[in-house]
PDB file of N, CA and C in Angstrom:
ATOM      1  N   MET Q 509     -11.615 -26.848  14.825  1.00  0.00           N
ATOM      2  CA  MET Q 509     -10.947 -25.598  14.529  1.00  0.00           C
ATOM      3  C   MET Q 509      -9.687 -25.502  15.374  1.00  0.00           C
ATOM      4  N   GLY Q 510      -8.615 -25.006  14.781  1.00  0.00           N
ATOM      5  CA  GLY Q 510      -7.350 -24.889  15.477  1.00  0.00           C
ATOM      6  C   GLY Q 510      -7.287 -23.654  16.351  1.00  0.00           C
ATOM      7  N   ASN Q 511      -6.302 -23.643  17.226  1.00  0.00           N
ATOM      8  CA  ASN Q 511      -6.079 -22.494  18.098  1.00  0.00           C
ATOM      9  C   ASN Q 511      -4.985 -21.603  17.544  1.00  0.00           C
ATOM     10  N   LYS Q 512      -5.009 -21.364  16.275  1.00  0.00           N
ATOM     11  CA  LYS Q 512      -3.991 -20.535  15.649  1.00  0.00           C
ATOM     12  C   LYS Q 512      -4.102 -19.108  16.181  1.00  0.00           C
ATOM     13  N   GLN Q 513      -2.991 -18.637  16.786  1.00  0.00           N
ATOM     14  CA  GLN Q 513      -2.991 -17.286  17.317  1.00  0.00           C
ATOM     15  C   GLN Q 513      -2.807 -16.281  16.195  1.00  0.00           C
ATOM     16  N   MET Q 514      -3.523 -15.199  16.303  1.00  0.00           N
ATOM     17  CA  MET Q 514      -3.345 -14.113  15.358  1.00  0.00           C
ATOM     18  C   MET Q 514      -2.176 -13.279  15.855  1.00  0.00           C
ATOM     19  N   GLY Q 515      -1.295 -12.875  14.960  1.00  0.00           N
ATOM     20  CA  GLY Q 515      -0.165 -12.046  15.336  1.00  0.00           C
ATOM     21  C   GLY Q 515      -0.582 -10.607  15.533  1.00  0.00           C
ATOM     22  N   LYS Q 516       0.399  -9.799  15.859  1.00  0.00           N
ATOM     23  CA  LYS Q 516       0.138  -8.374  16.045  1.00  0.00           C
ATOM     24  C   LYS Q 516      -0.301  -7.754  14.728  1.00  0.00           C
ATOM     25  N   LYS Q 517      -1.145  -6.742  14.857  1.00  0.00           N
ATOM     26  CA  LYS Q 517      -1.603  -5.982  13.696  1.00  0.00           C
ATOM     27  C   LYS Q 517      -1.401  -4.508  13.969  1.00  0.00           C
ATOM     28  N   VAL Q 518      -1.291  -3.742  12.908  1.00  0.00           N
ATOM     29  CA  VAL Q 518      -1.204  -2.293  13.011  1.00  0.00           C
ATOM     30  C   VAL Q 518      -2.179  -1.696  11.996  1.00  0.00           C
ATOM     31  N   THR Q 519      -2.874  -0.647  12.413  1.00  0.00           N
ATOM     32  CA  THR Q 519      -3.810   0.036  11.528  1.00  0.00           C
ATOM     33  C   THR Q 519      -3.275   1.430  11.240  1.00  0.00           C
ATOM     34  N   PHE Q 520      -3.135   1.737   9.967  1.00  0.00           N
ATOM     35  CA  PHE Q 520      -2.712   3.059   9.521  1.00  0.00           C
ATOM     36  C   PHE Q 520      -3.952   3.801   9.045  1.00  0.00           C
ATOM     37  N   SER Q 521      -4.033   5.084   9.366  1.00  0.00           N
ATOM     38  CA  SER Q 521      -5.135   5.897   8.846  1.00  0.00           C
ATOM     39  C   SER Q 521      -4.690   7.348   8.753  1.00  0.00           C
ATOM     40  N   PHE Q 522      -5.291   8.045   7.831  1.00  0.00           N
ATOM     41  CA  PHE Q 522      -5.109   9.490   7.747  1.00  0.00           C
ATOM     42  C   PHE Q 522      -6.323  10.080   7.060  1.00  0.00           C
ATOM     43  N   SER Q 523      -6.498  11.382   7.258  1.00  0.00           N
ATOM     44  CA  SER Q 523      -7.573  12.090   6.584  1.00  0.00           C
ATOM     45  C   SER Q 523      -7.076  13.491   6.256  1.00  0.00           C
ATOM     46  N   THR Q 524      -7.779  14.129   5.362  1.00  0.00           N
ATOM     47  CA  THR Q 524      -7.459  15.504   4.988  1.00  0.00           C
ATOM     48  C   THR Q 524      -8.684  16.359   5.264  1.00  0.00           C
ATOM     49  N   GLU Q 525      -8.594  17.614   4.934  1.00  0.00           N
ATOM     50  CA  GLU Q 525      -9.728  18.518   5.151  1.00  0.00           C
ATOM     51  C   GLU Q 525     -10.877  18.259   4.187  1.00  0.00           C
ATOM     52  N   LEU Q 526     -10.625  17.524   3.134  1.00  0.00           N
ATOM     53  CA  LEU Q 526     -11.671  17.226   2.161  1.00  0.00           C
ATOM     54  C   LEU Q 526     -12.675  16.233   2.748  1.00  0.00           C
ATOM     55  N   GLU Q 527     -13.928  16.359   2.333  1.00  0.00           N
ATOM     56  CA  GLU Q 527     -14.951  15.415   2.781  1.00  0.00           C
ATOM     57  C   GLU Q 527     -14.629  14.016   2.289  1.00  0.00           C
ATOM     58  N   ASP Q 528     -14.951  13.025   3.088  1.00  0.00           N
ATOM     59  CA  ASP Q 528     -14.782  11.614   2.721  1.00  0.00           C
ATOM     60  C   ASP Q 528     -13.355  11.286   2.282  1.00  0.00           C
ATOM     61  N   SER Q 529     -12.387  11.868   2.958  1.00  0.00           N
ATOM     62  CA  SER Q 529     -11.006  11.643   2.541  1.00  0.00           C
ATOM     63  C   SER Q 529     -10.251  10.697   3.468  1.00  0.00           C
ATOM     64  N   LYS Q 530     -10.926  10.085   4.408  1.00  0.00           N
ATOM     65  CA  LYS Q 530     -10.242   9.211   5.359  1.00  0.00           C
ATOM     66  C   LYS Q 530      -9.880   7.879   4.700  1.00  0.00           C
ATOM     67  N   ILE Q 531      -8.636   7.455   4.915  1.00  0.00           N
ATOM     68  CA  ILE Q 531      -8.158   6.170   4.413  1.00  0.00           C
ATOM     69  C   ILE Q 531      -7.660   5.369   5.596  1.00  0.00           C
ATOM     70  N   VAL Q 532      -8.095   4.122   5.695  1.00  0.00           N
ATOM     71  CA  VAL Q 532      -7.720   3.250   6.804  1.00  0.00           C
ATOM     72  C   VAL Q 532      -7.362   1.886   6.241  1.00  0.00           C
ATOM     73  N   GLU Q 533      -6.212   1.342   6.659  1.00  0.00           N
ATOM     74  CA  GLU Q 533      -5.812  -0.013   6.269  1.00  0.00           C
ATOM     75  C   GLU Q 533      -5.163  -0.685   7.468  1.00  0.00           C
ATOM     76  N   THR Q 534      -5.448  -1.969   7.633  1.00  0.00           N
ATOM     77  CA  THR Q 534      -4.855  -2.757   8.708  1.00  0.00           C
ATOM     78  C   THR Q 534      -3.948  -3.819   8.111  1.00  0.00           C
ATOM     79  N   PHE Q 535      -2.763  -3.959   8.704  1.00  0.00           N
ATOM     80  CA  PHE Q 535      -1.764  -4.918   8.244  1.00  0.00           C
ATOM     81  C   PHE Q 535      -1.318  -5.771   9.418  1.00  0.00           C
ATOM     82  N   ASN Q 536      -0.974  -7.023   9.140  1.00  0.00           N
ATOM     83  CA  ASN Q 536      -0.367  -7.804  10.214  1.00  0.00           C
ATOM     84  C   ASN Q 536       1.147  -7.649  10.124  1.00  0.00           C
ATOM     85  N   PHE Q 537       1.796  -7.838  11.271  1.00  0.00           N
ATOM     86  CA  PHE Q 537       3.237  -7.629  11.338  1.00  0.00           C
ATOM     87  C   PHE Q 537       3.982  -8.536  10.368  1.00  0.00           C
ATOM     88  N   GLU Q 538       3.514  -9.758  10.217  1.00  0.00           N
ATOM     89  CA  GLU Q 538       4.188 -10.719   9.337  1.00  0.00           C
ATOM     90  C   GLU Q 538       4.249 -10.191   7.905  1.00  0.00           C
ATOM     91  N   ASN Q 539       3.121  -9.680   7.391  1.00  0.00           N
ATOM     92  CA  ASN Q 539       3.092  -9.167   6.021  1.00  0.00           C
ATOM     93  C   ASN Q 539       3.953  -7.923   5.843  1.00  0.00           C
ATOM     94  N   LEU Q 540       4.143  -7.156   6.915  1.00  0.00           N
ATOM     95  CA  LEU Q 540       4.982  -5.963   6.850  1.00  0.00           C
ATOM     96  C   LEU Q 540       6.460  -6.297   7.072  1.00  0.00           C
ATOM     97  N   GLY Q 541       6.740  -7.544   7.444  1.00  0.00           N
ATOM     98  CA  GLY Q 541       8.123  -7.950   7.695  1.00  0.00           C
ATOM     99  C   GLY Q 541       8.655  -7.466   9.023  1.00  0.00           C
ATOM    100  N   ILE Q 542       7.752  -7.234   9.979  1.00  0.00           N
ATOM    101  CA  ILE Q 542       8.153  -6.752  11.300  1.00  0.00           C
ATOM    102  C   ILE Q 542       8.257  -7.941  12.255  1.00  0.00           C
ATOM    103  N   ASP Q 543       9.375  -8.032  12.948  1.00  0.00           N
ATOM    104  CA  ASP Q 543       9.592  -9.067  13.953  1.00  0.00           C
ATOM    105  C   ASP Q 543       8.825  -8.684  15.215  1.00  0.00           C
ATOM    106  N   GLU Q 544       7.866  -9.498  15.607  1.00  0.00           N
ATOM    107  CA  GLU Q 544       7.045  -9.184  16.776  1.00  0.00           C
ATOM    108  C   GLU Q 544       7.849  -9.167  18.068  1.00  0.00           C
ATOM    109  N   GLY Q 545       9.034  -9.756  18.061  1.00  0.00           N
ATOM    110  CA  GLY Q 545       9.843  -9.825  19.273  1.00  0.00           C
ATOM    111  C   GLY Q 545      10.837  -8.692  19.421  1.00  0.00           C
ATOM    112  N   MET Q 546      10.832  -7.735  18.498  1.00  0.00           N
ATOM    113  CA  MET Q 546      11.834  -6.670  18.590  1.00  0.00           C
ATOM    114  C   MET Q 546      11.517  -5.717  19.731  1.00  0.00           C
ATOM    115  N   ASP Q 547      12.519  -4.962  20.121  1.00  0.00           N
ATOM    116  CA  ASP Q 547      12.397  -3.955  21.171  1.00  0.00           C
ATOM    117  C   ASP Q 547      11.279  -2.967  20.833  1.00  0.00           C
ATOM    118  N   ASP Q 548      10.527  -2.537  21.829  1.00  0.00           N
ATOM    119  CA  ASP Q 548       9.385  -1.643  21.606  1.00  0.00           C
ATOM    120  C   ASP Q 548       9.774  -0.352  20.886  1.00  0.00           C
ATOM    121  N   GLU Q 549      10.916   0.237  21.260  1.00  0.00           N
ATOM    122  CA  GLU Q 549      11.335   1.495  20.638  1.00  0.00           C
ATOM    123  C   GLU Q 549      11.712   1.280  19.170  1.00  0.00           C
ATOM    124  N   VAL Q 550      12.392   0.176  18.881  1.00  0.00           N
ATOM    125  CA  VAL Q 550      12.757  -0.151  17.496  1.00  0.00           C
ATOM    126  C   VAL Q 550      11.491  -0.421  16.695  1.00  0.00           C
ATOM    127  N   GLU Q 551      10.564  -1.169  17.290  1.00  0.00           N
ATOM    128  CA  GLU Q 551       9.286  -1.470  16.627  1.00  0.00           C
ATOM    129  C   GLU Q 551       8.558  -0.179  16.275  1.00  0.00           C
ATOM    130  N   LYS Q 552       8.502   0.752  17.215  1.00  0.00           N
ATOM    131  CA  LYS Q 552       7.828   2.032  16.981  1.00  0.00           C
ATOM    132  C   LYS Q 552       8.476   2.771  15.809  1.00  0.00           C
ATOM    133  N   ASN Q 553       9.807   2.803  15.754  1.00  0.00           N
ATOM    134  CA  ASN Q 553      10.509   3.492  14.667  1.00  0.00           C
ATOM    135  C   ASN Q 553      10.249   2.831  13.322  1.00  0.00           C
ATOM    136  N   VAL Q 554      10.240   1.504  13.287  1.00  0.00           N
ATOM    137  CA  VAL Q 554       9.973   0.776  12.042  1.00  0.00           C
ATOM    138  C   VAL Q 554       8.554   1.071  11.557  1.00  0.00           C
ATOM    139  N   ILE Q 555       7.597   1.019  12.467  1.00  0.00           N
ATOM    140  CA  ILE Q 555       6.197   1.274  12.105  1.00  0.00           C
ATOM    141  C   ILE Q 555       6.024   2.718  11.637  1.00  0.00           C
ATOM    142  N   ASP Q 556       6.671   3.661  12.306  1.00  0.00           N
ATOM    143  CA  ASP Q 556       6.585   5.062  11.899  1.00  0.00           C
ATOM    144  C   ASP Q 556       7.113   5.241  10.477  1.00  0.00           C
ATOM    145  N   ASN Q 557       8.237   4.613  10.169  1.00  0.00           N
ATOM    146  CA  ASN Q 557       8.819   4.683   8.825  1.00  0.00           C
ATOM    147  C   ASN Q 557       7.868   4.072   7.792  1.00  0.00           C
ATOM    148  N   LEU Q 558       7.300   2.917   8.109  1.00  0.00           N
ATOM    149  CA  LEU Q 558       6.348   2.273   7.196  1.00  0.00           C
ATOM    150  C   LEU Q 558       5.114   3.142   6.985  1.00  0.00           C
ATOM    151  N   PHE Q 559       4.625   3.770   8.067  1.00  0.00           N
ATOM    152  CA  PHE Q 559       3.457   4.636   7.958  1.00  0.00           C
ATOM    153  C   PHE Q 559       3.735   5.803   7.019  1.00  0.00           C
ATOM    154  N   GLN Q 560       4.893   6.442   7.192  1.00  0.00           N
ATOM    155  CA  GLN Q 560       5.227   7.579   6.325  1.00  0.00           C
ATOM    156  C   GLN Q 560       5.289   7.157   4.865  1.00  0.00           C
ATOM    157  N   ARG Q 561       5.900   6.010   4.575  1.00  0.00           N
ATOM    158  CA  ARG Q 561       5.956   5.519   3.193  1.00  0.00           C
ATOM    159  C   ARG Q 561       4.555   5.211   2.676  1.00  0.00           C
ATOM    160  N   TRP Q 562       3.702   4.646   3.523  1.00  0.00           N
ATOM    161  CA  TRP Q 562       2.330   4.306   3.144  1.00  0.00           C
ATOM    162  C   TRP Q 562       1.557   5.575   2.781  1.00  0.00           C
ATOM    163  N   VAL Q 563       1.673   6.615   3.614  1.00  0.00           N
ATOM    164  CA  VAL Q 563       0.964   7.871   3.344  1.00  0.00           C
ATOM    165  C   VAL Q 563       1.448   8.490   2.039  1.00  0.00           C
ATOM    166  N   TRP Q 564       2.766   8.581   1.835  1.00  0.00           N
ATOM    167  CA  TRP Q 564       3.299   9.162   0.611  1.00  0.00           C
ATOM    168  C   TRP Q 564       2.820   8.391  -0.605  1.00  0.00           C
ATOM    169  N   HIS Q 565       2.779   7.067  -0.482  1.00  0.00           N
ATOM    170  CA  HIS Q 565       2.316   6.238  -1.601  1.00  0.00           C
ATOM    171  C   HIS Q 565       0.834   6.515  -1.889  1.00  0.00           C
ATOM    172  N   LYS Q 566       0.027   6.594  -0.848  1.00  0.00           N
ATOM    173  CA  LYS Q 566      -1.411   6.838  -1.033  1.00  0.00           C
ATOM    174  C   LYS Q 566      -1.680   8.208  -1.634  1.00  0.00           C
ATOM    175  N   LEU Q 567      -0.943   9.214  -1.201  1.00  0.00           N
ATOM    176  CA  LEU Q 567      -1.165  10.568  -1.691  1.00  0.00           C
ATOM    177  C   LEU Q 567      -0.530  10.796  -3.050  1.00  0.00           C
ATOM    178  N   ASN Q 568       0.446   9.970  -3.398  1.00  0.00           N
ATOM    179  CA  ASN Q 568       1.133  10.075  -4.684  1.00  0.00           C
ATOM    180  C   ASN Q 568       1.594  11.508  -4.939  1.00  0.00           C
ATOM    181  N   ILE Q 569       2.319  12.040  -3.980  1.00  0.00           N
ATOM    182  CA  ILE Q 569       2.803  13.412  -4.054  1.00  0.00           C
ATOM    183  C   ILE Q 569       4.247  13.414  -4.527  1.00  0.00           C
ATOM    184  N   SER Q 570       4.544  14.325  -5.431  1.00  0.00           N
ATOM    185  CA  SER Q 570       5.942  14.567  -5.749  1.00  0.00           C
ATOM    186  C   SER Q 570       6.226  16.004  -5.327  1.00  0.00           C
ATOM    187  N   TYR Q 571       7.447  16.252  -4.919  1.00  0.00           N
ATOM    188  CA  TYR Q 571       7.762  17.580  -4.426  1.00  0.00           C
ATOM    189  C   TYR Q 571       9.237  17.884  -4.649  1.00  0.00           C
ATOM    190  N   SER Q 572       9.564  19.140  -4.487  1.00  0.00           N
ATOM    191  CA  SER Q 572      10.973  19.542  -4.495  1.00  0.00           C
ATOM    192  C   SER Q 572      11.128  20.680  -3.502  1.00  0.00           C
ATOM    193  N   ILE Q 573      12.329  20.792  -2.997  1.00  0.00           N
ATOM    194  CA  ILE Q 573      12.670  21.881  -2.084  1.00  0.00           C
ATOM    195  C   ILE Q 573      13.885  22.562  -2.695  1.00  0.00           C
ATOM    196  N   VAL Q 574      13.772  23.852  -2.907  1.00  0.00           N
ATOM    197  CA  VAL Q 574      14.864  24.599  -3.504  1.00  0.00           C
ATOM    198  C   VAL Q 574      15.298  25.686  -2.522  1.00  0.00           C
ATOM    199  N   ILE Q 575      16.568  25.678  -2.186  1.00  0.00           N
ATOM    200  CA  ILE Q 575      17.119  26.703  -1.307  1.00  0.00           C
ATOM    201  C   ILE Q 575      18.099  27.528  -2.137  1.00  0.00           C
ATOM    202  N   GLU Q 576      17.879  28.834  -2.150  1.00  0.00           N
ATOM    203  CA  GLU Q 576      18.735  29.690  -2.948  1.00  0.00           C
ATOM    204  C   GLU Q 576      19.447  30.690  -2.040  1.00  0.00           C
ATOM    205  N   GLU Q 577      20.663  30.935  -2.375  1.00  0.00           N
ATOM    206  CA  GLU Q 577      21.424  31.984  -1.698  1.00  0.00           C
ATOM    207  C   GLU Q 577      21.758  33.063  -2.706  1.00  0.00           C
ATOM    208  N   GLU Q 578      21.700  34.295  -2.277  1.00  0.00           N
ATOM    209  CA  GLU Q 578      22.053  35.386  -3.183  1.00  0.00           C
ATOM    210  C   GLU Q 578      23.454  35.849  -2.900  1.00  0.00           C
TER     211      GLU Q 578
END
């Protein structure tokens, strides 16, 4: 057996007030296209952006915001 190192992984999860609504998925950095050598702050921002897109995709929510002035 080889000594192949496993790369970094990130686990996304969220839940709602509904019973049994927790969703959890784990991804490796390579599959997400994240460079493991990037600066920690940049890495955090990239992961946060990916997480938000993942949640919106899972919830399949469409929305609009309307601001009216009289």
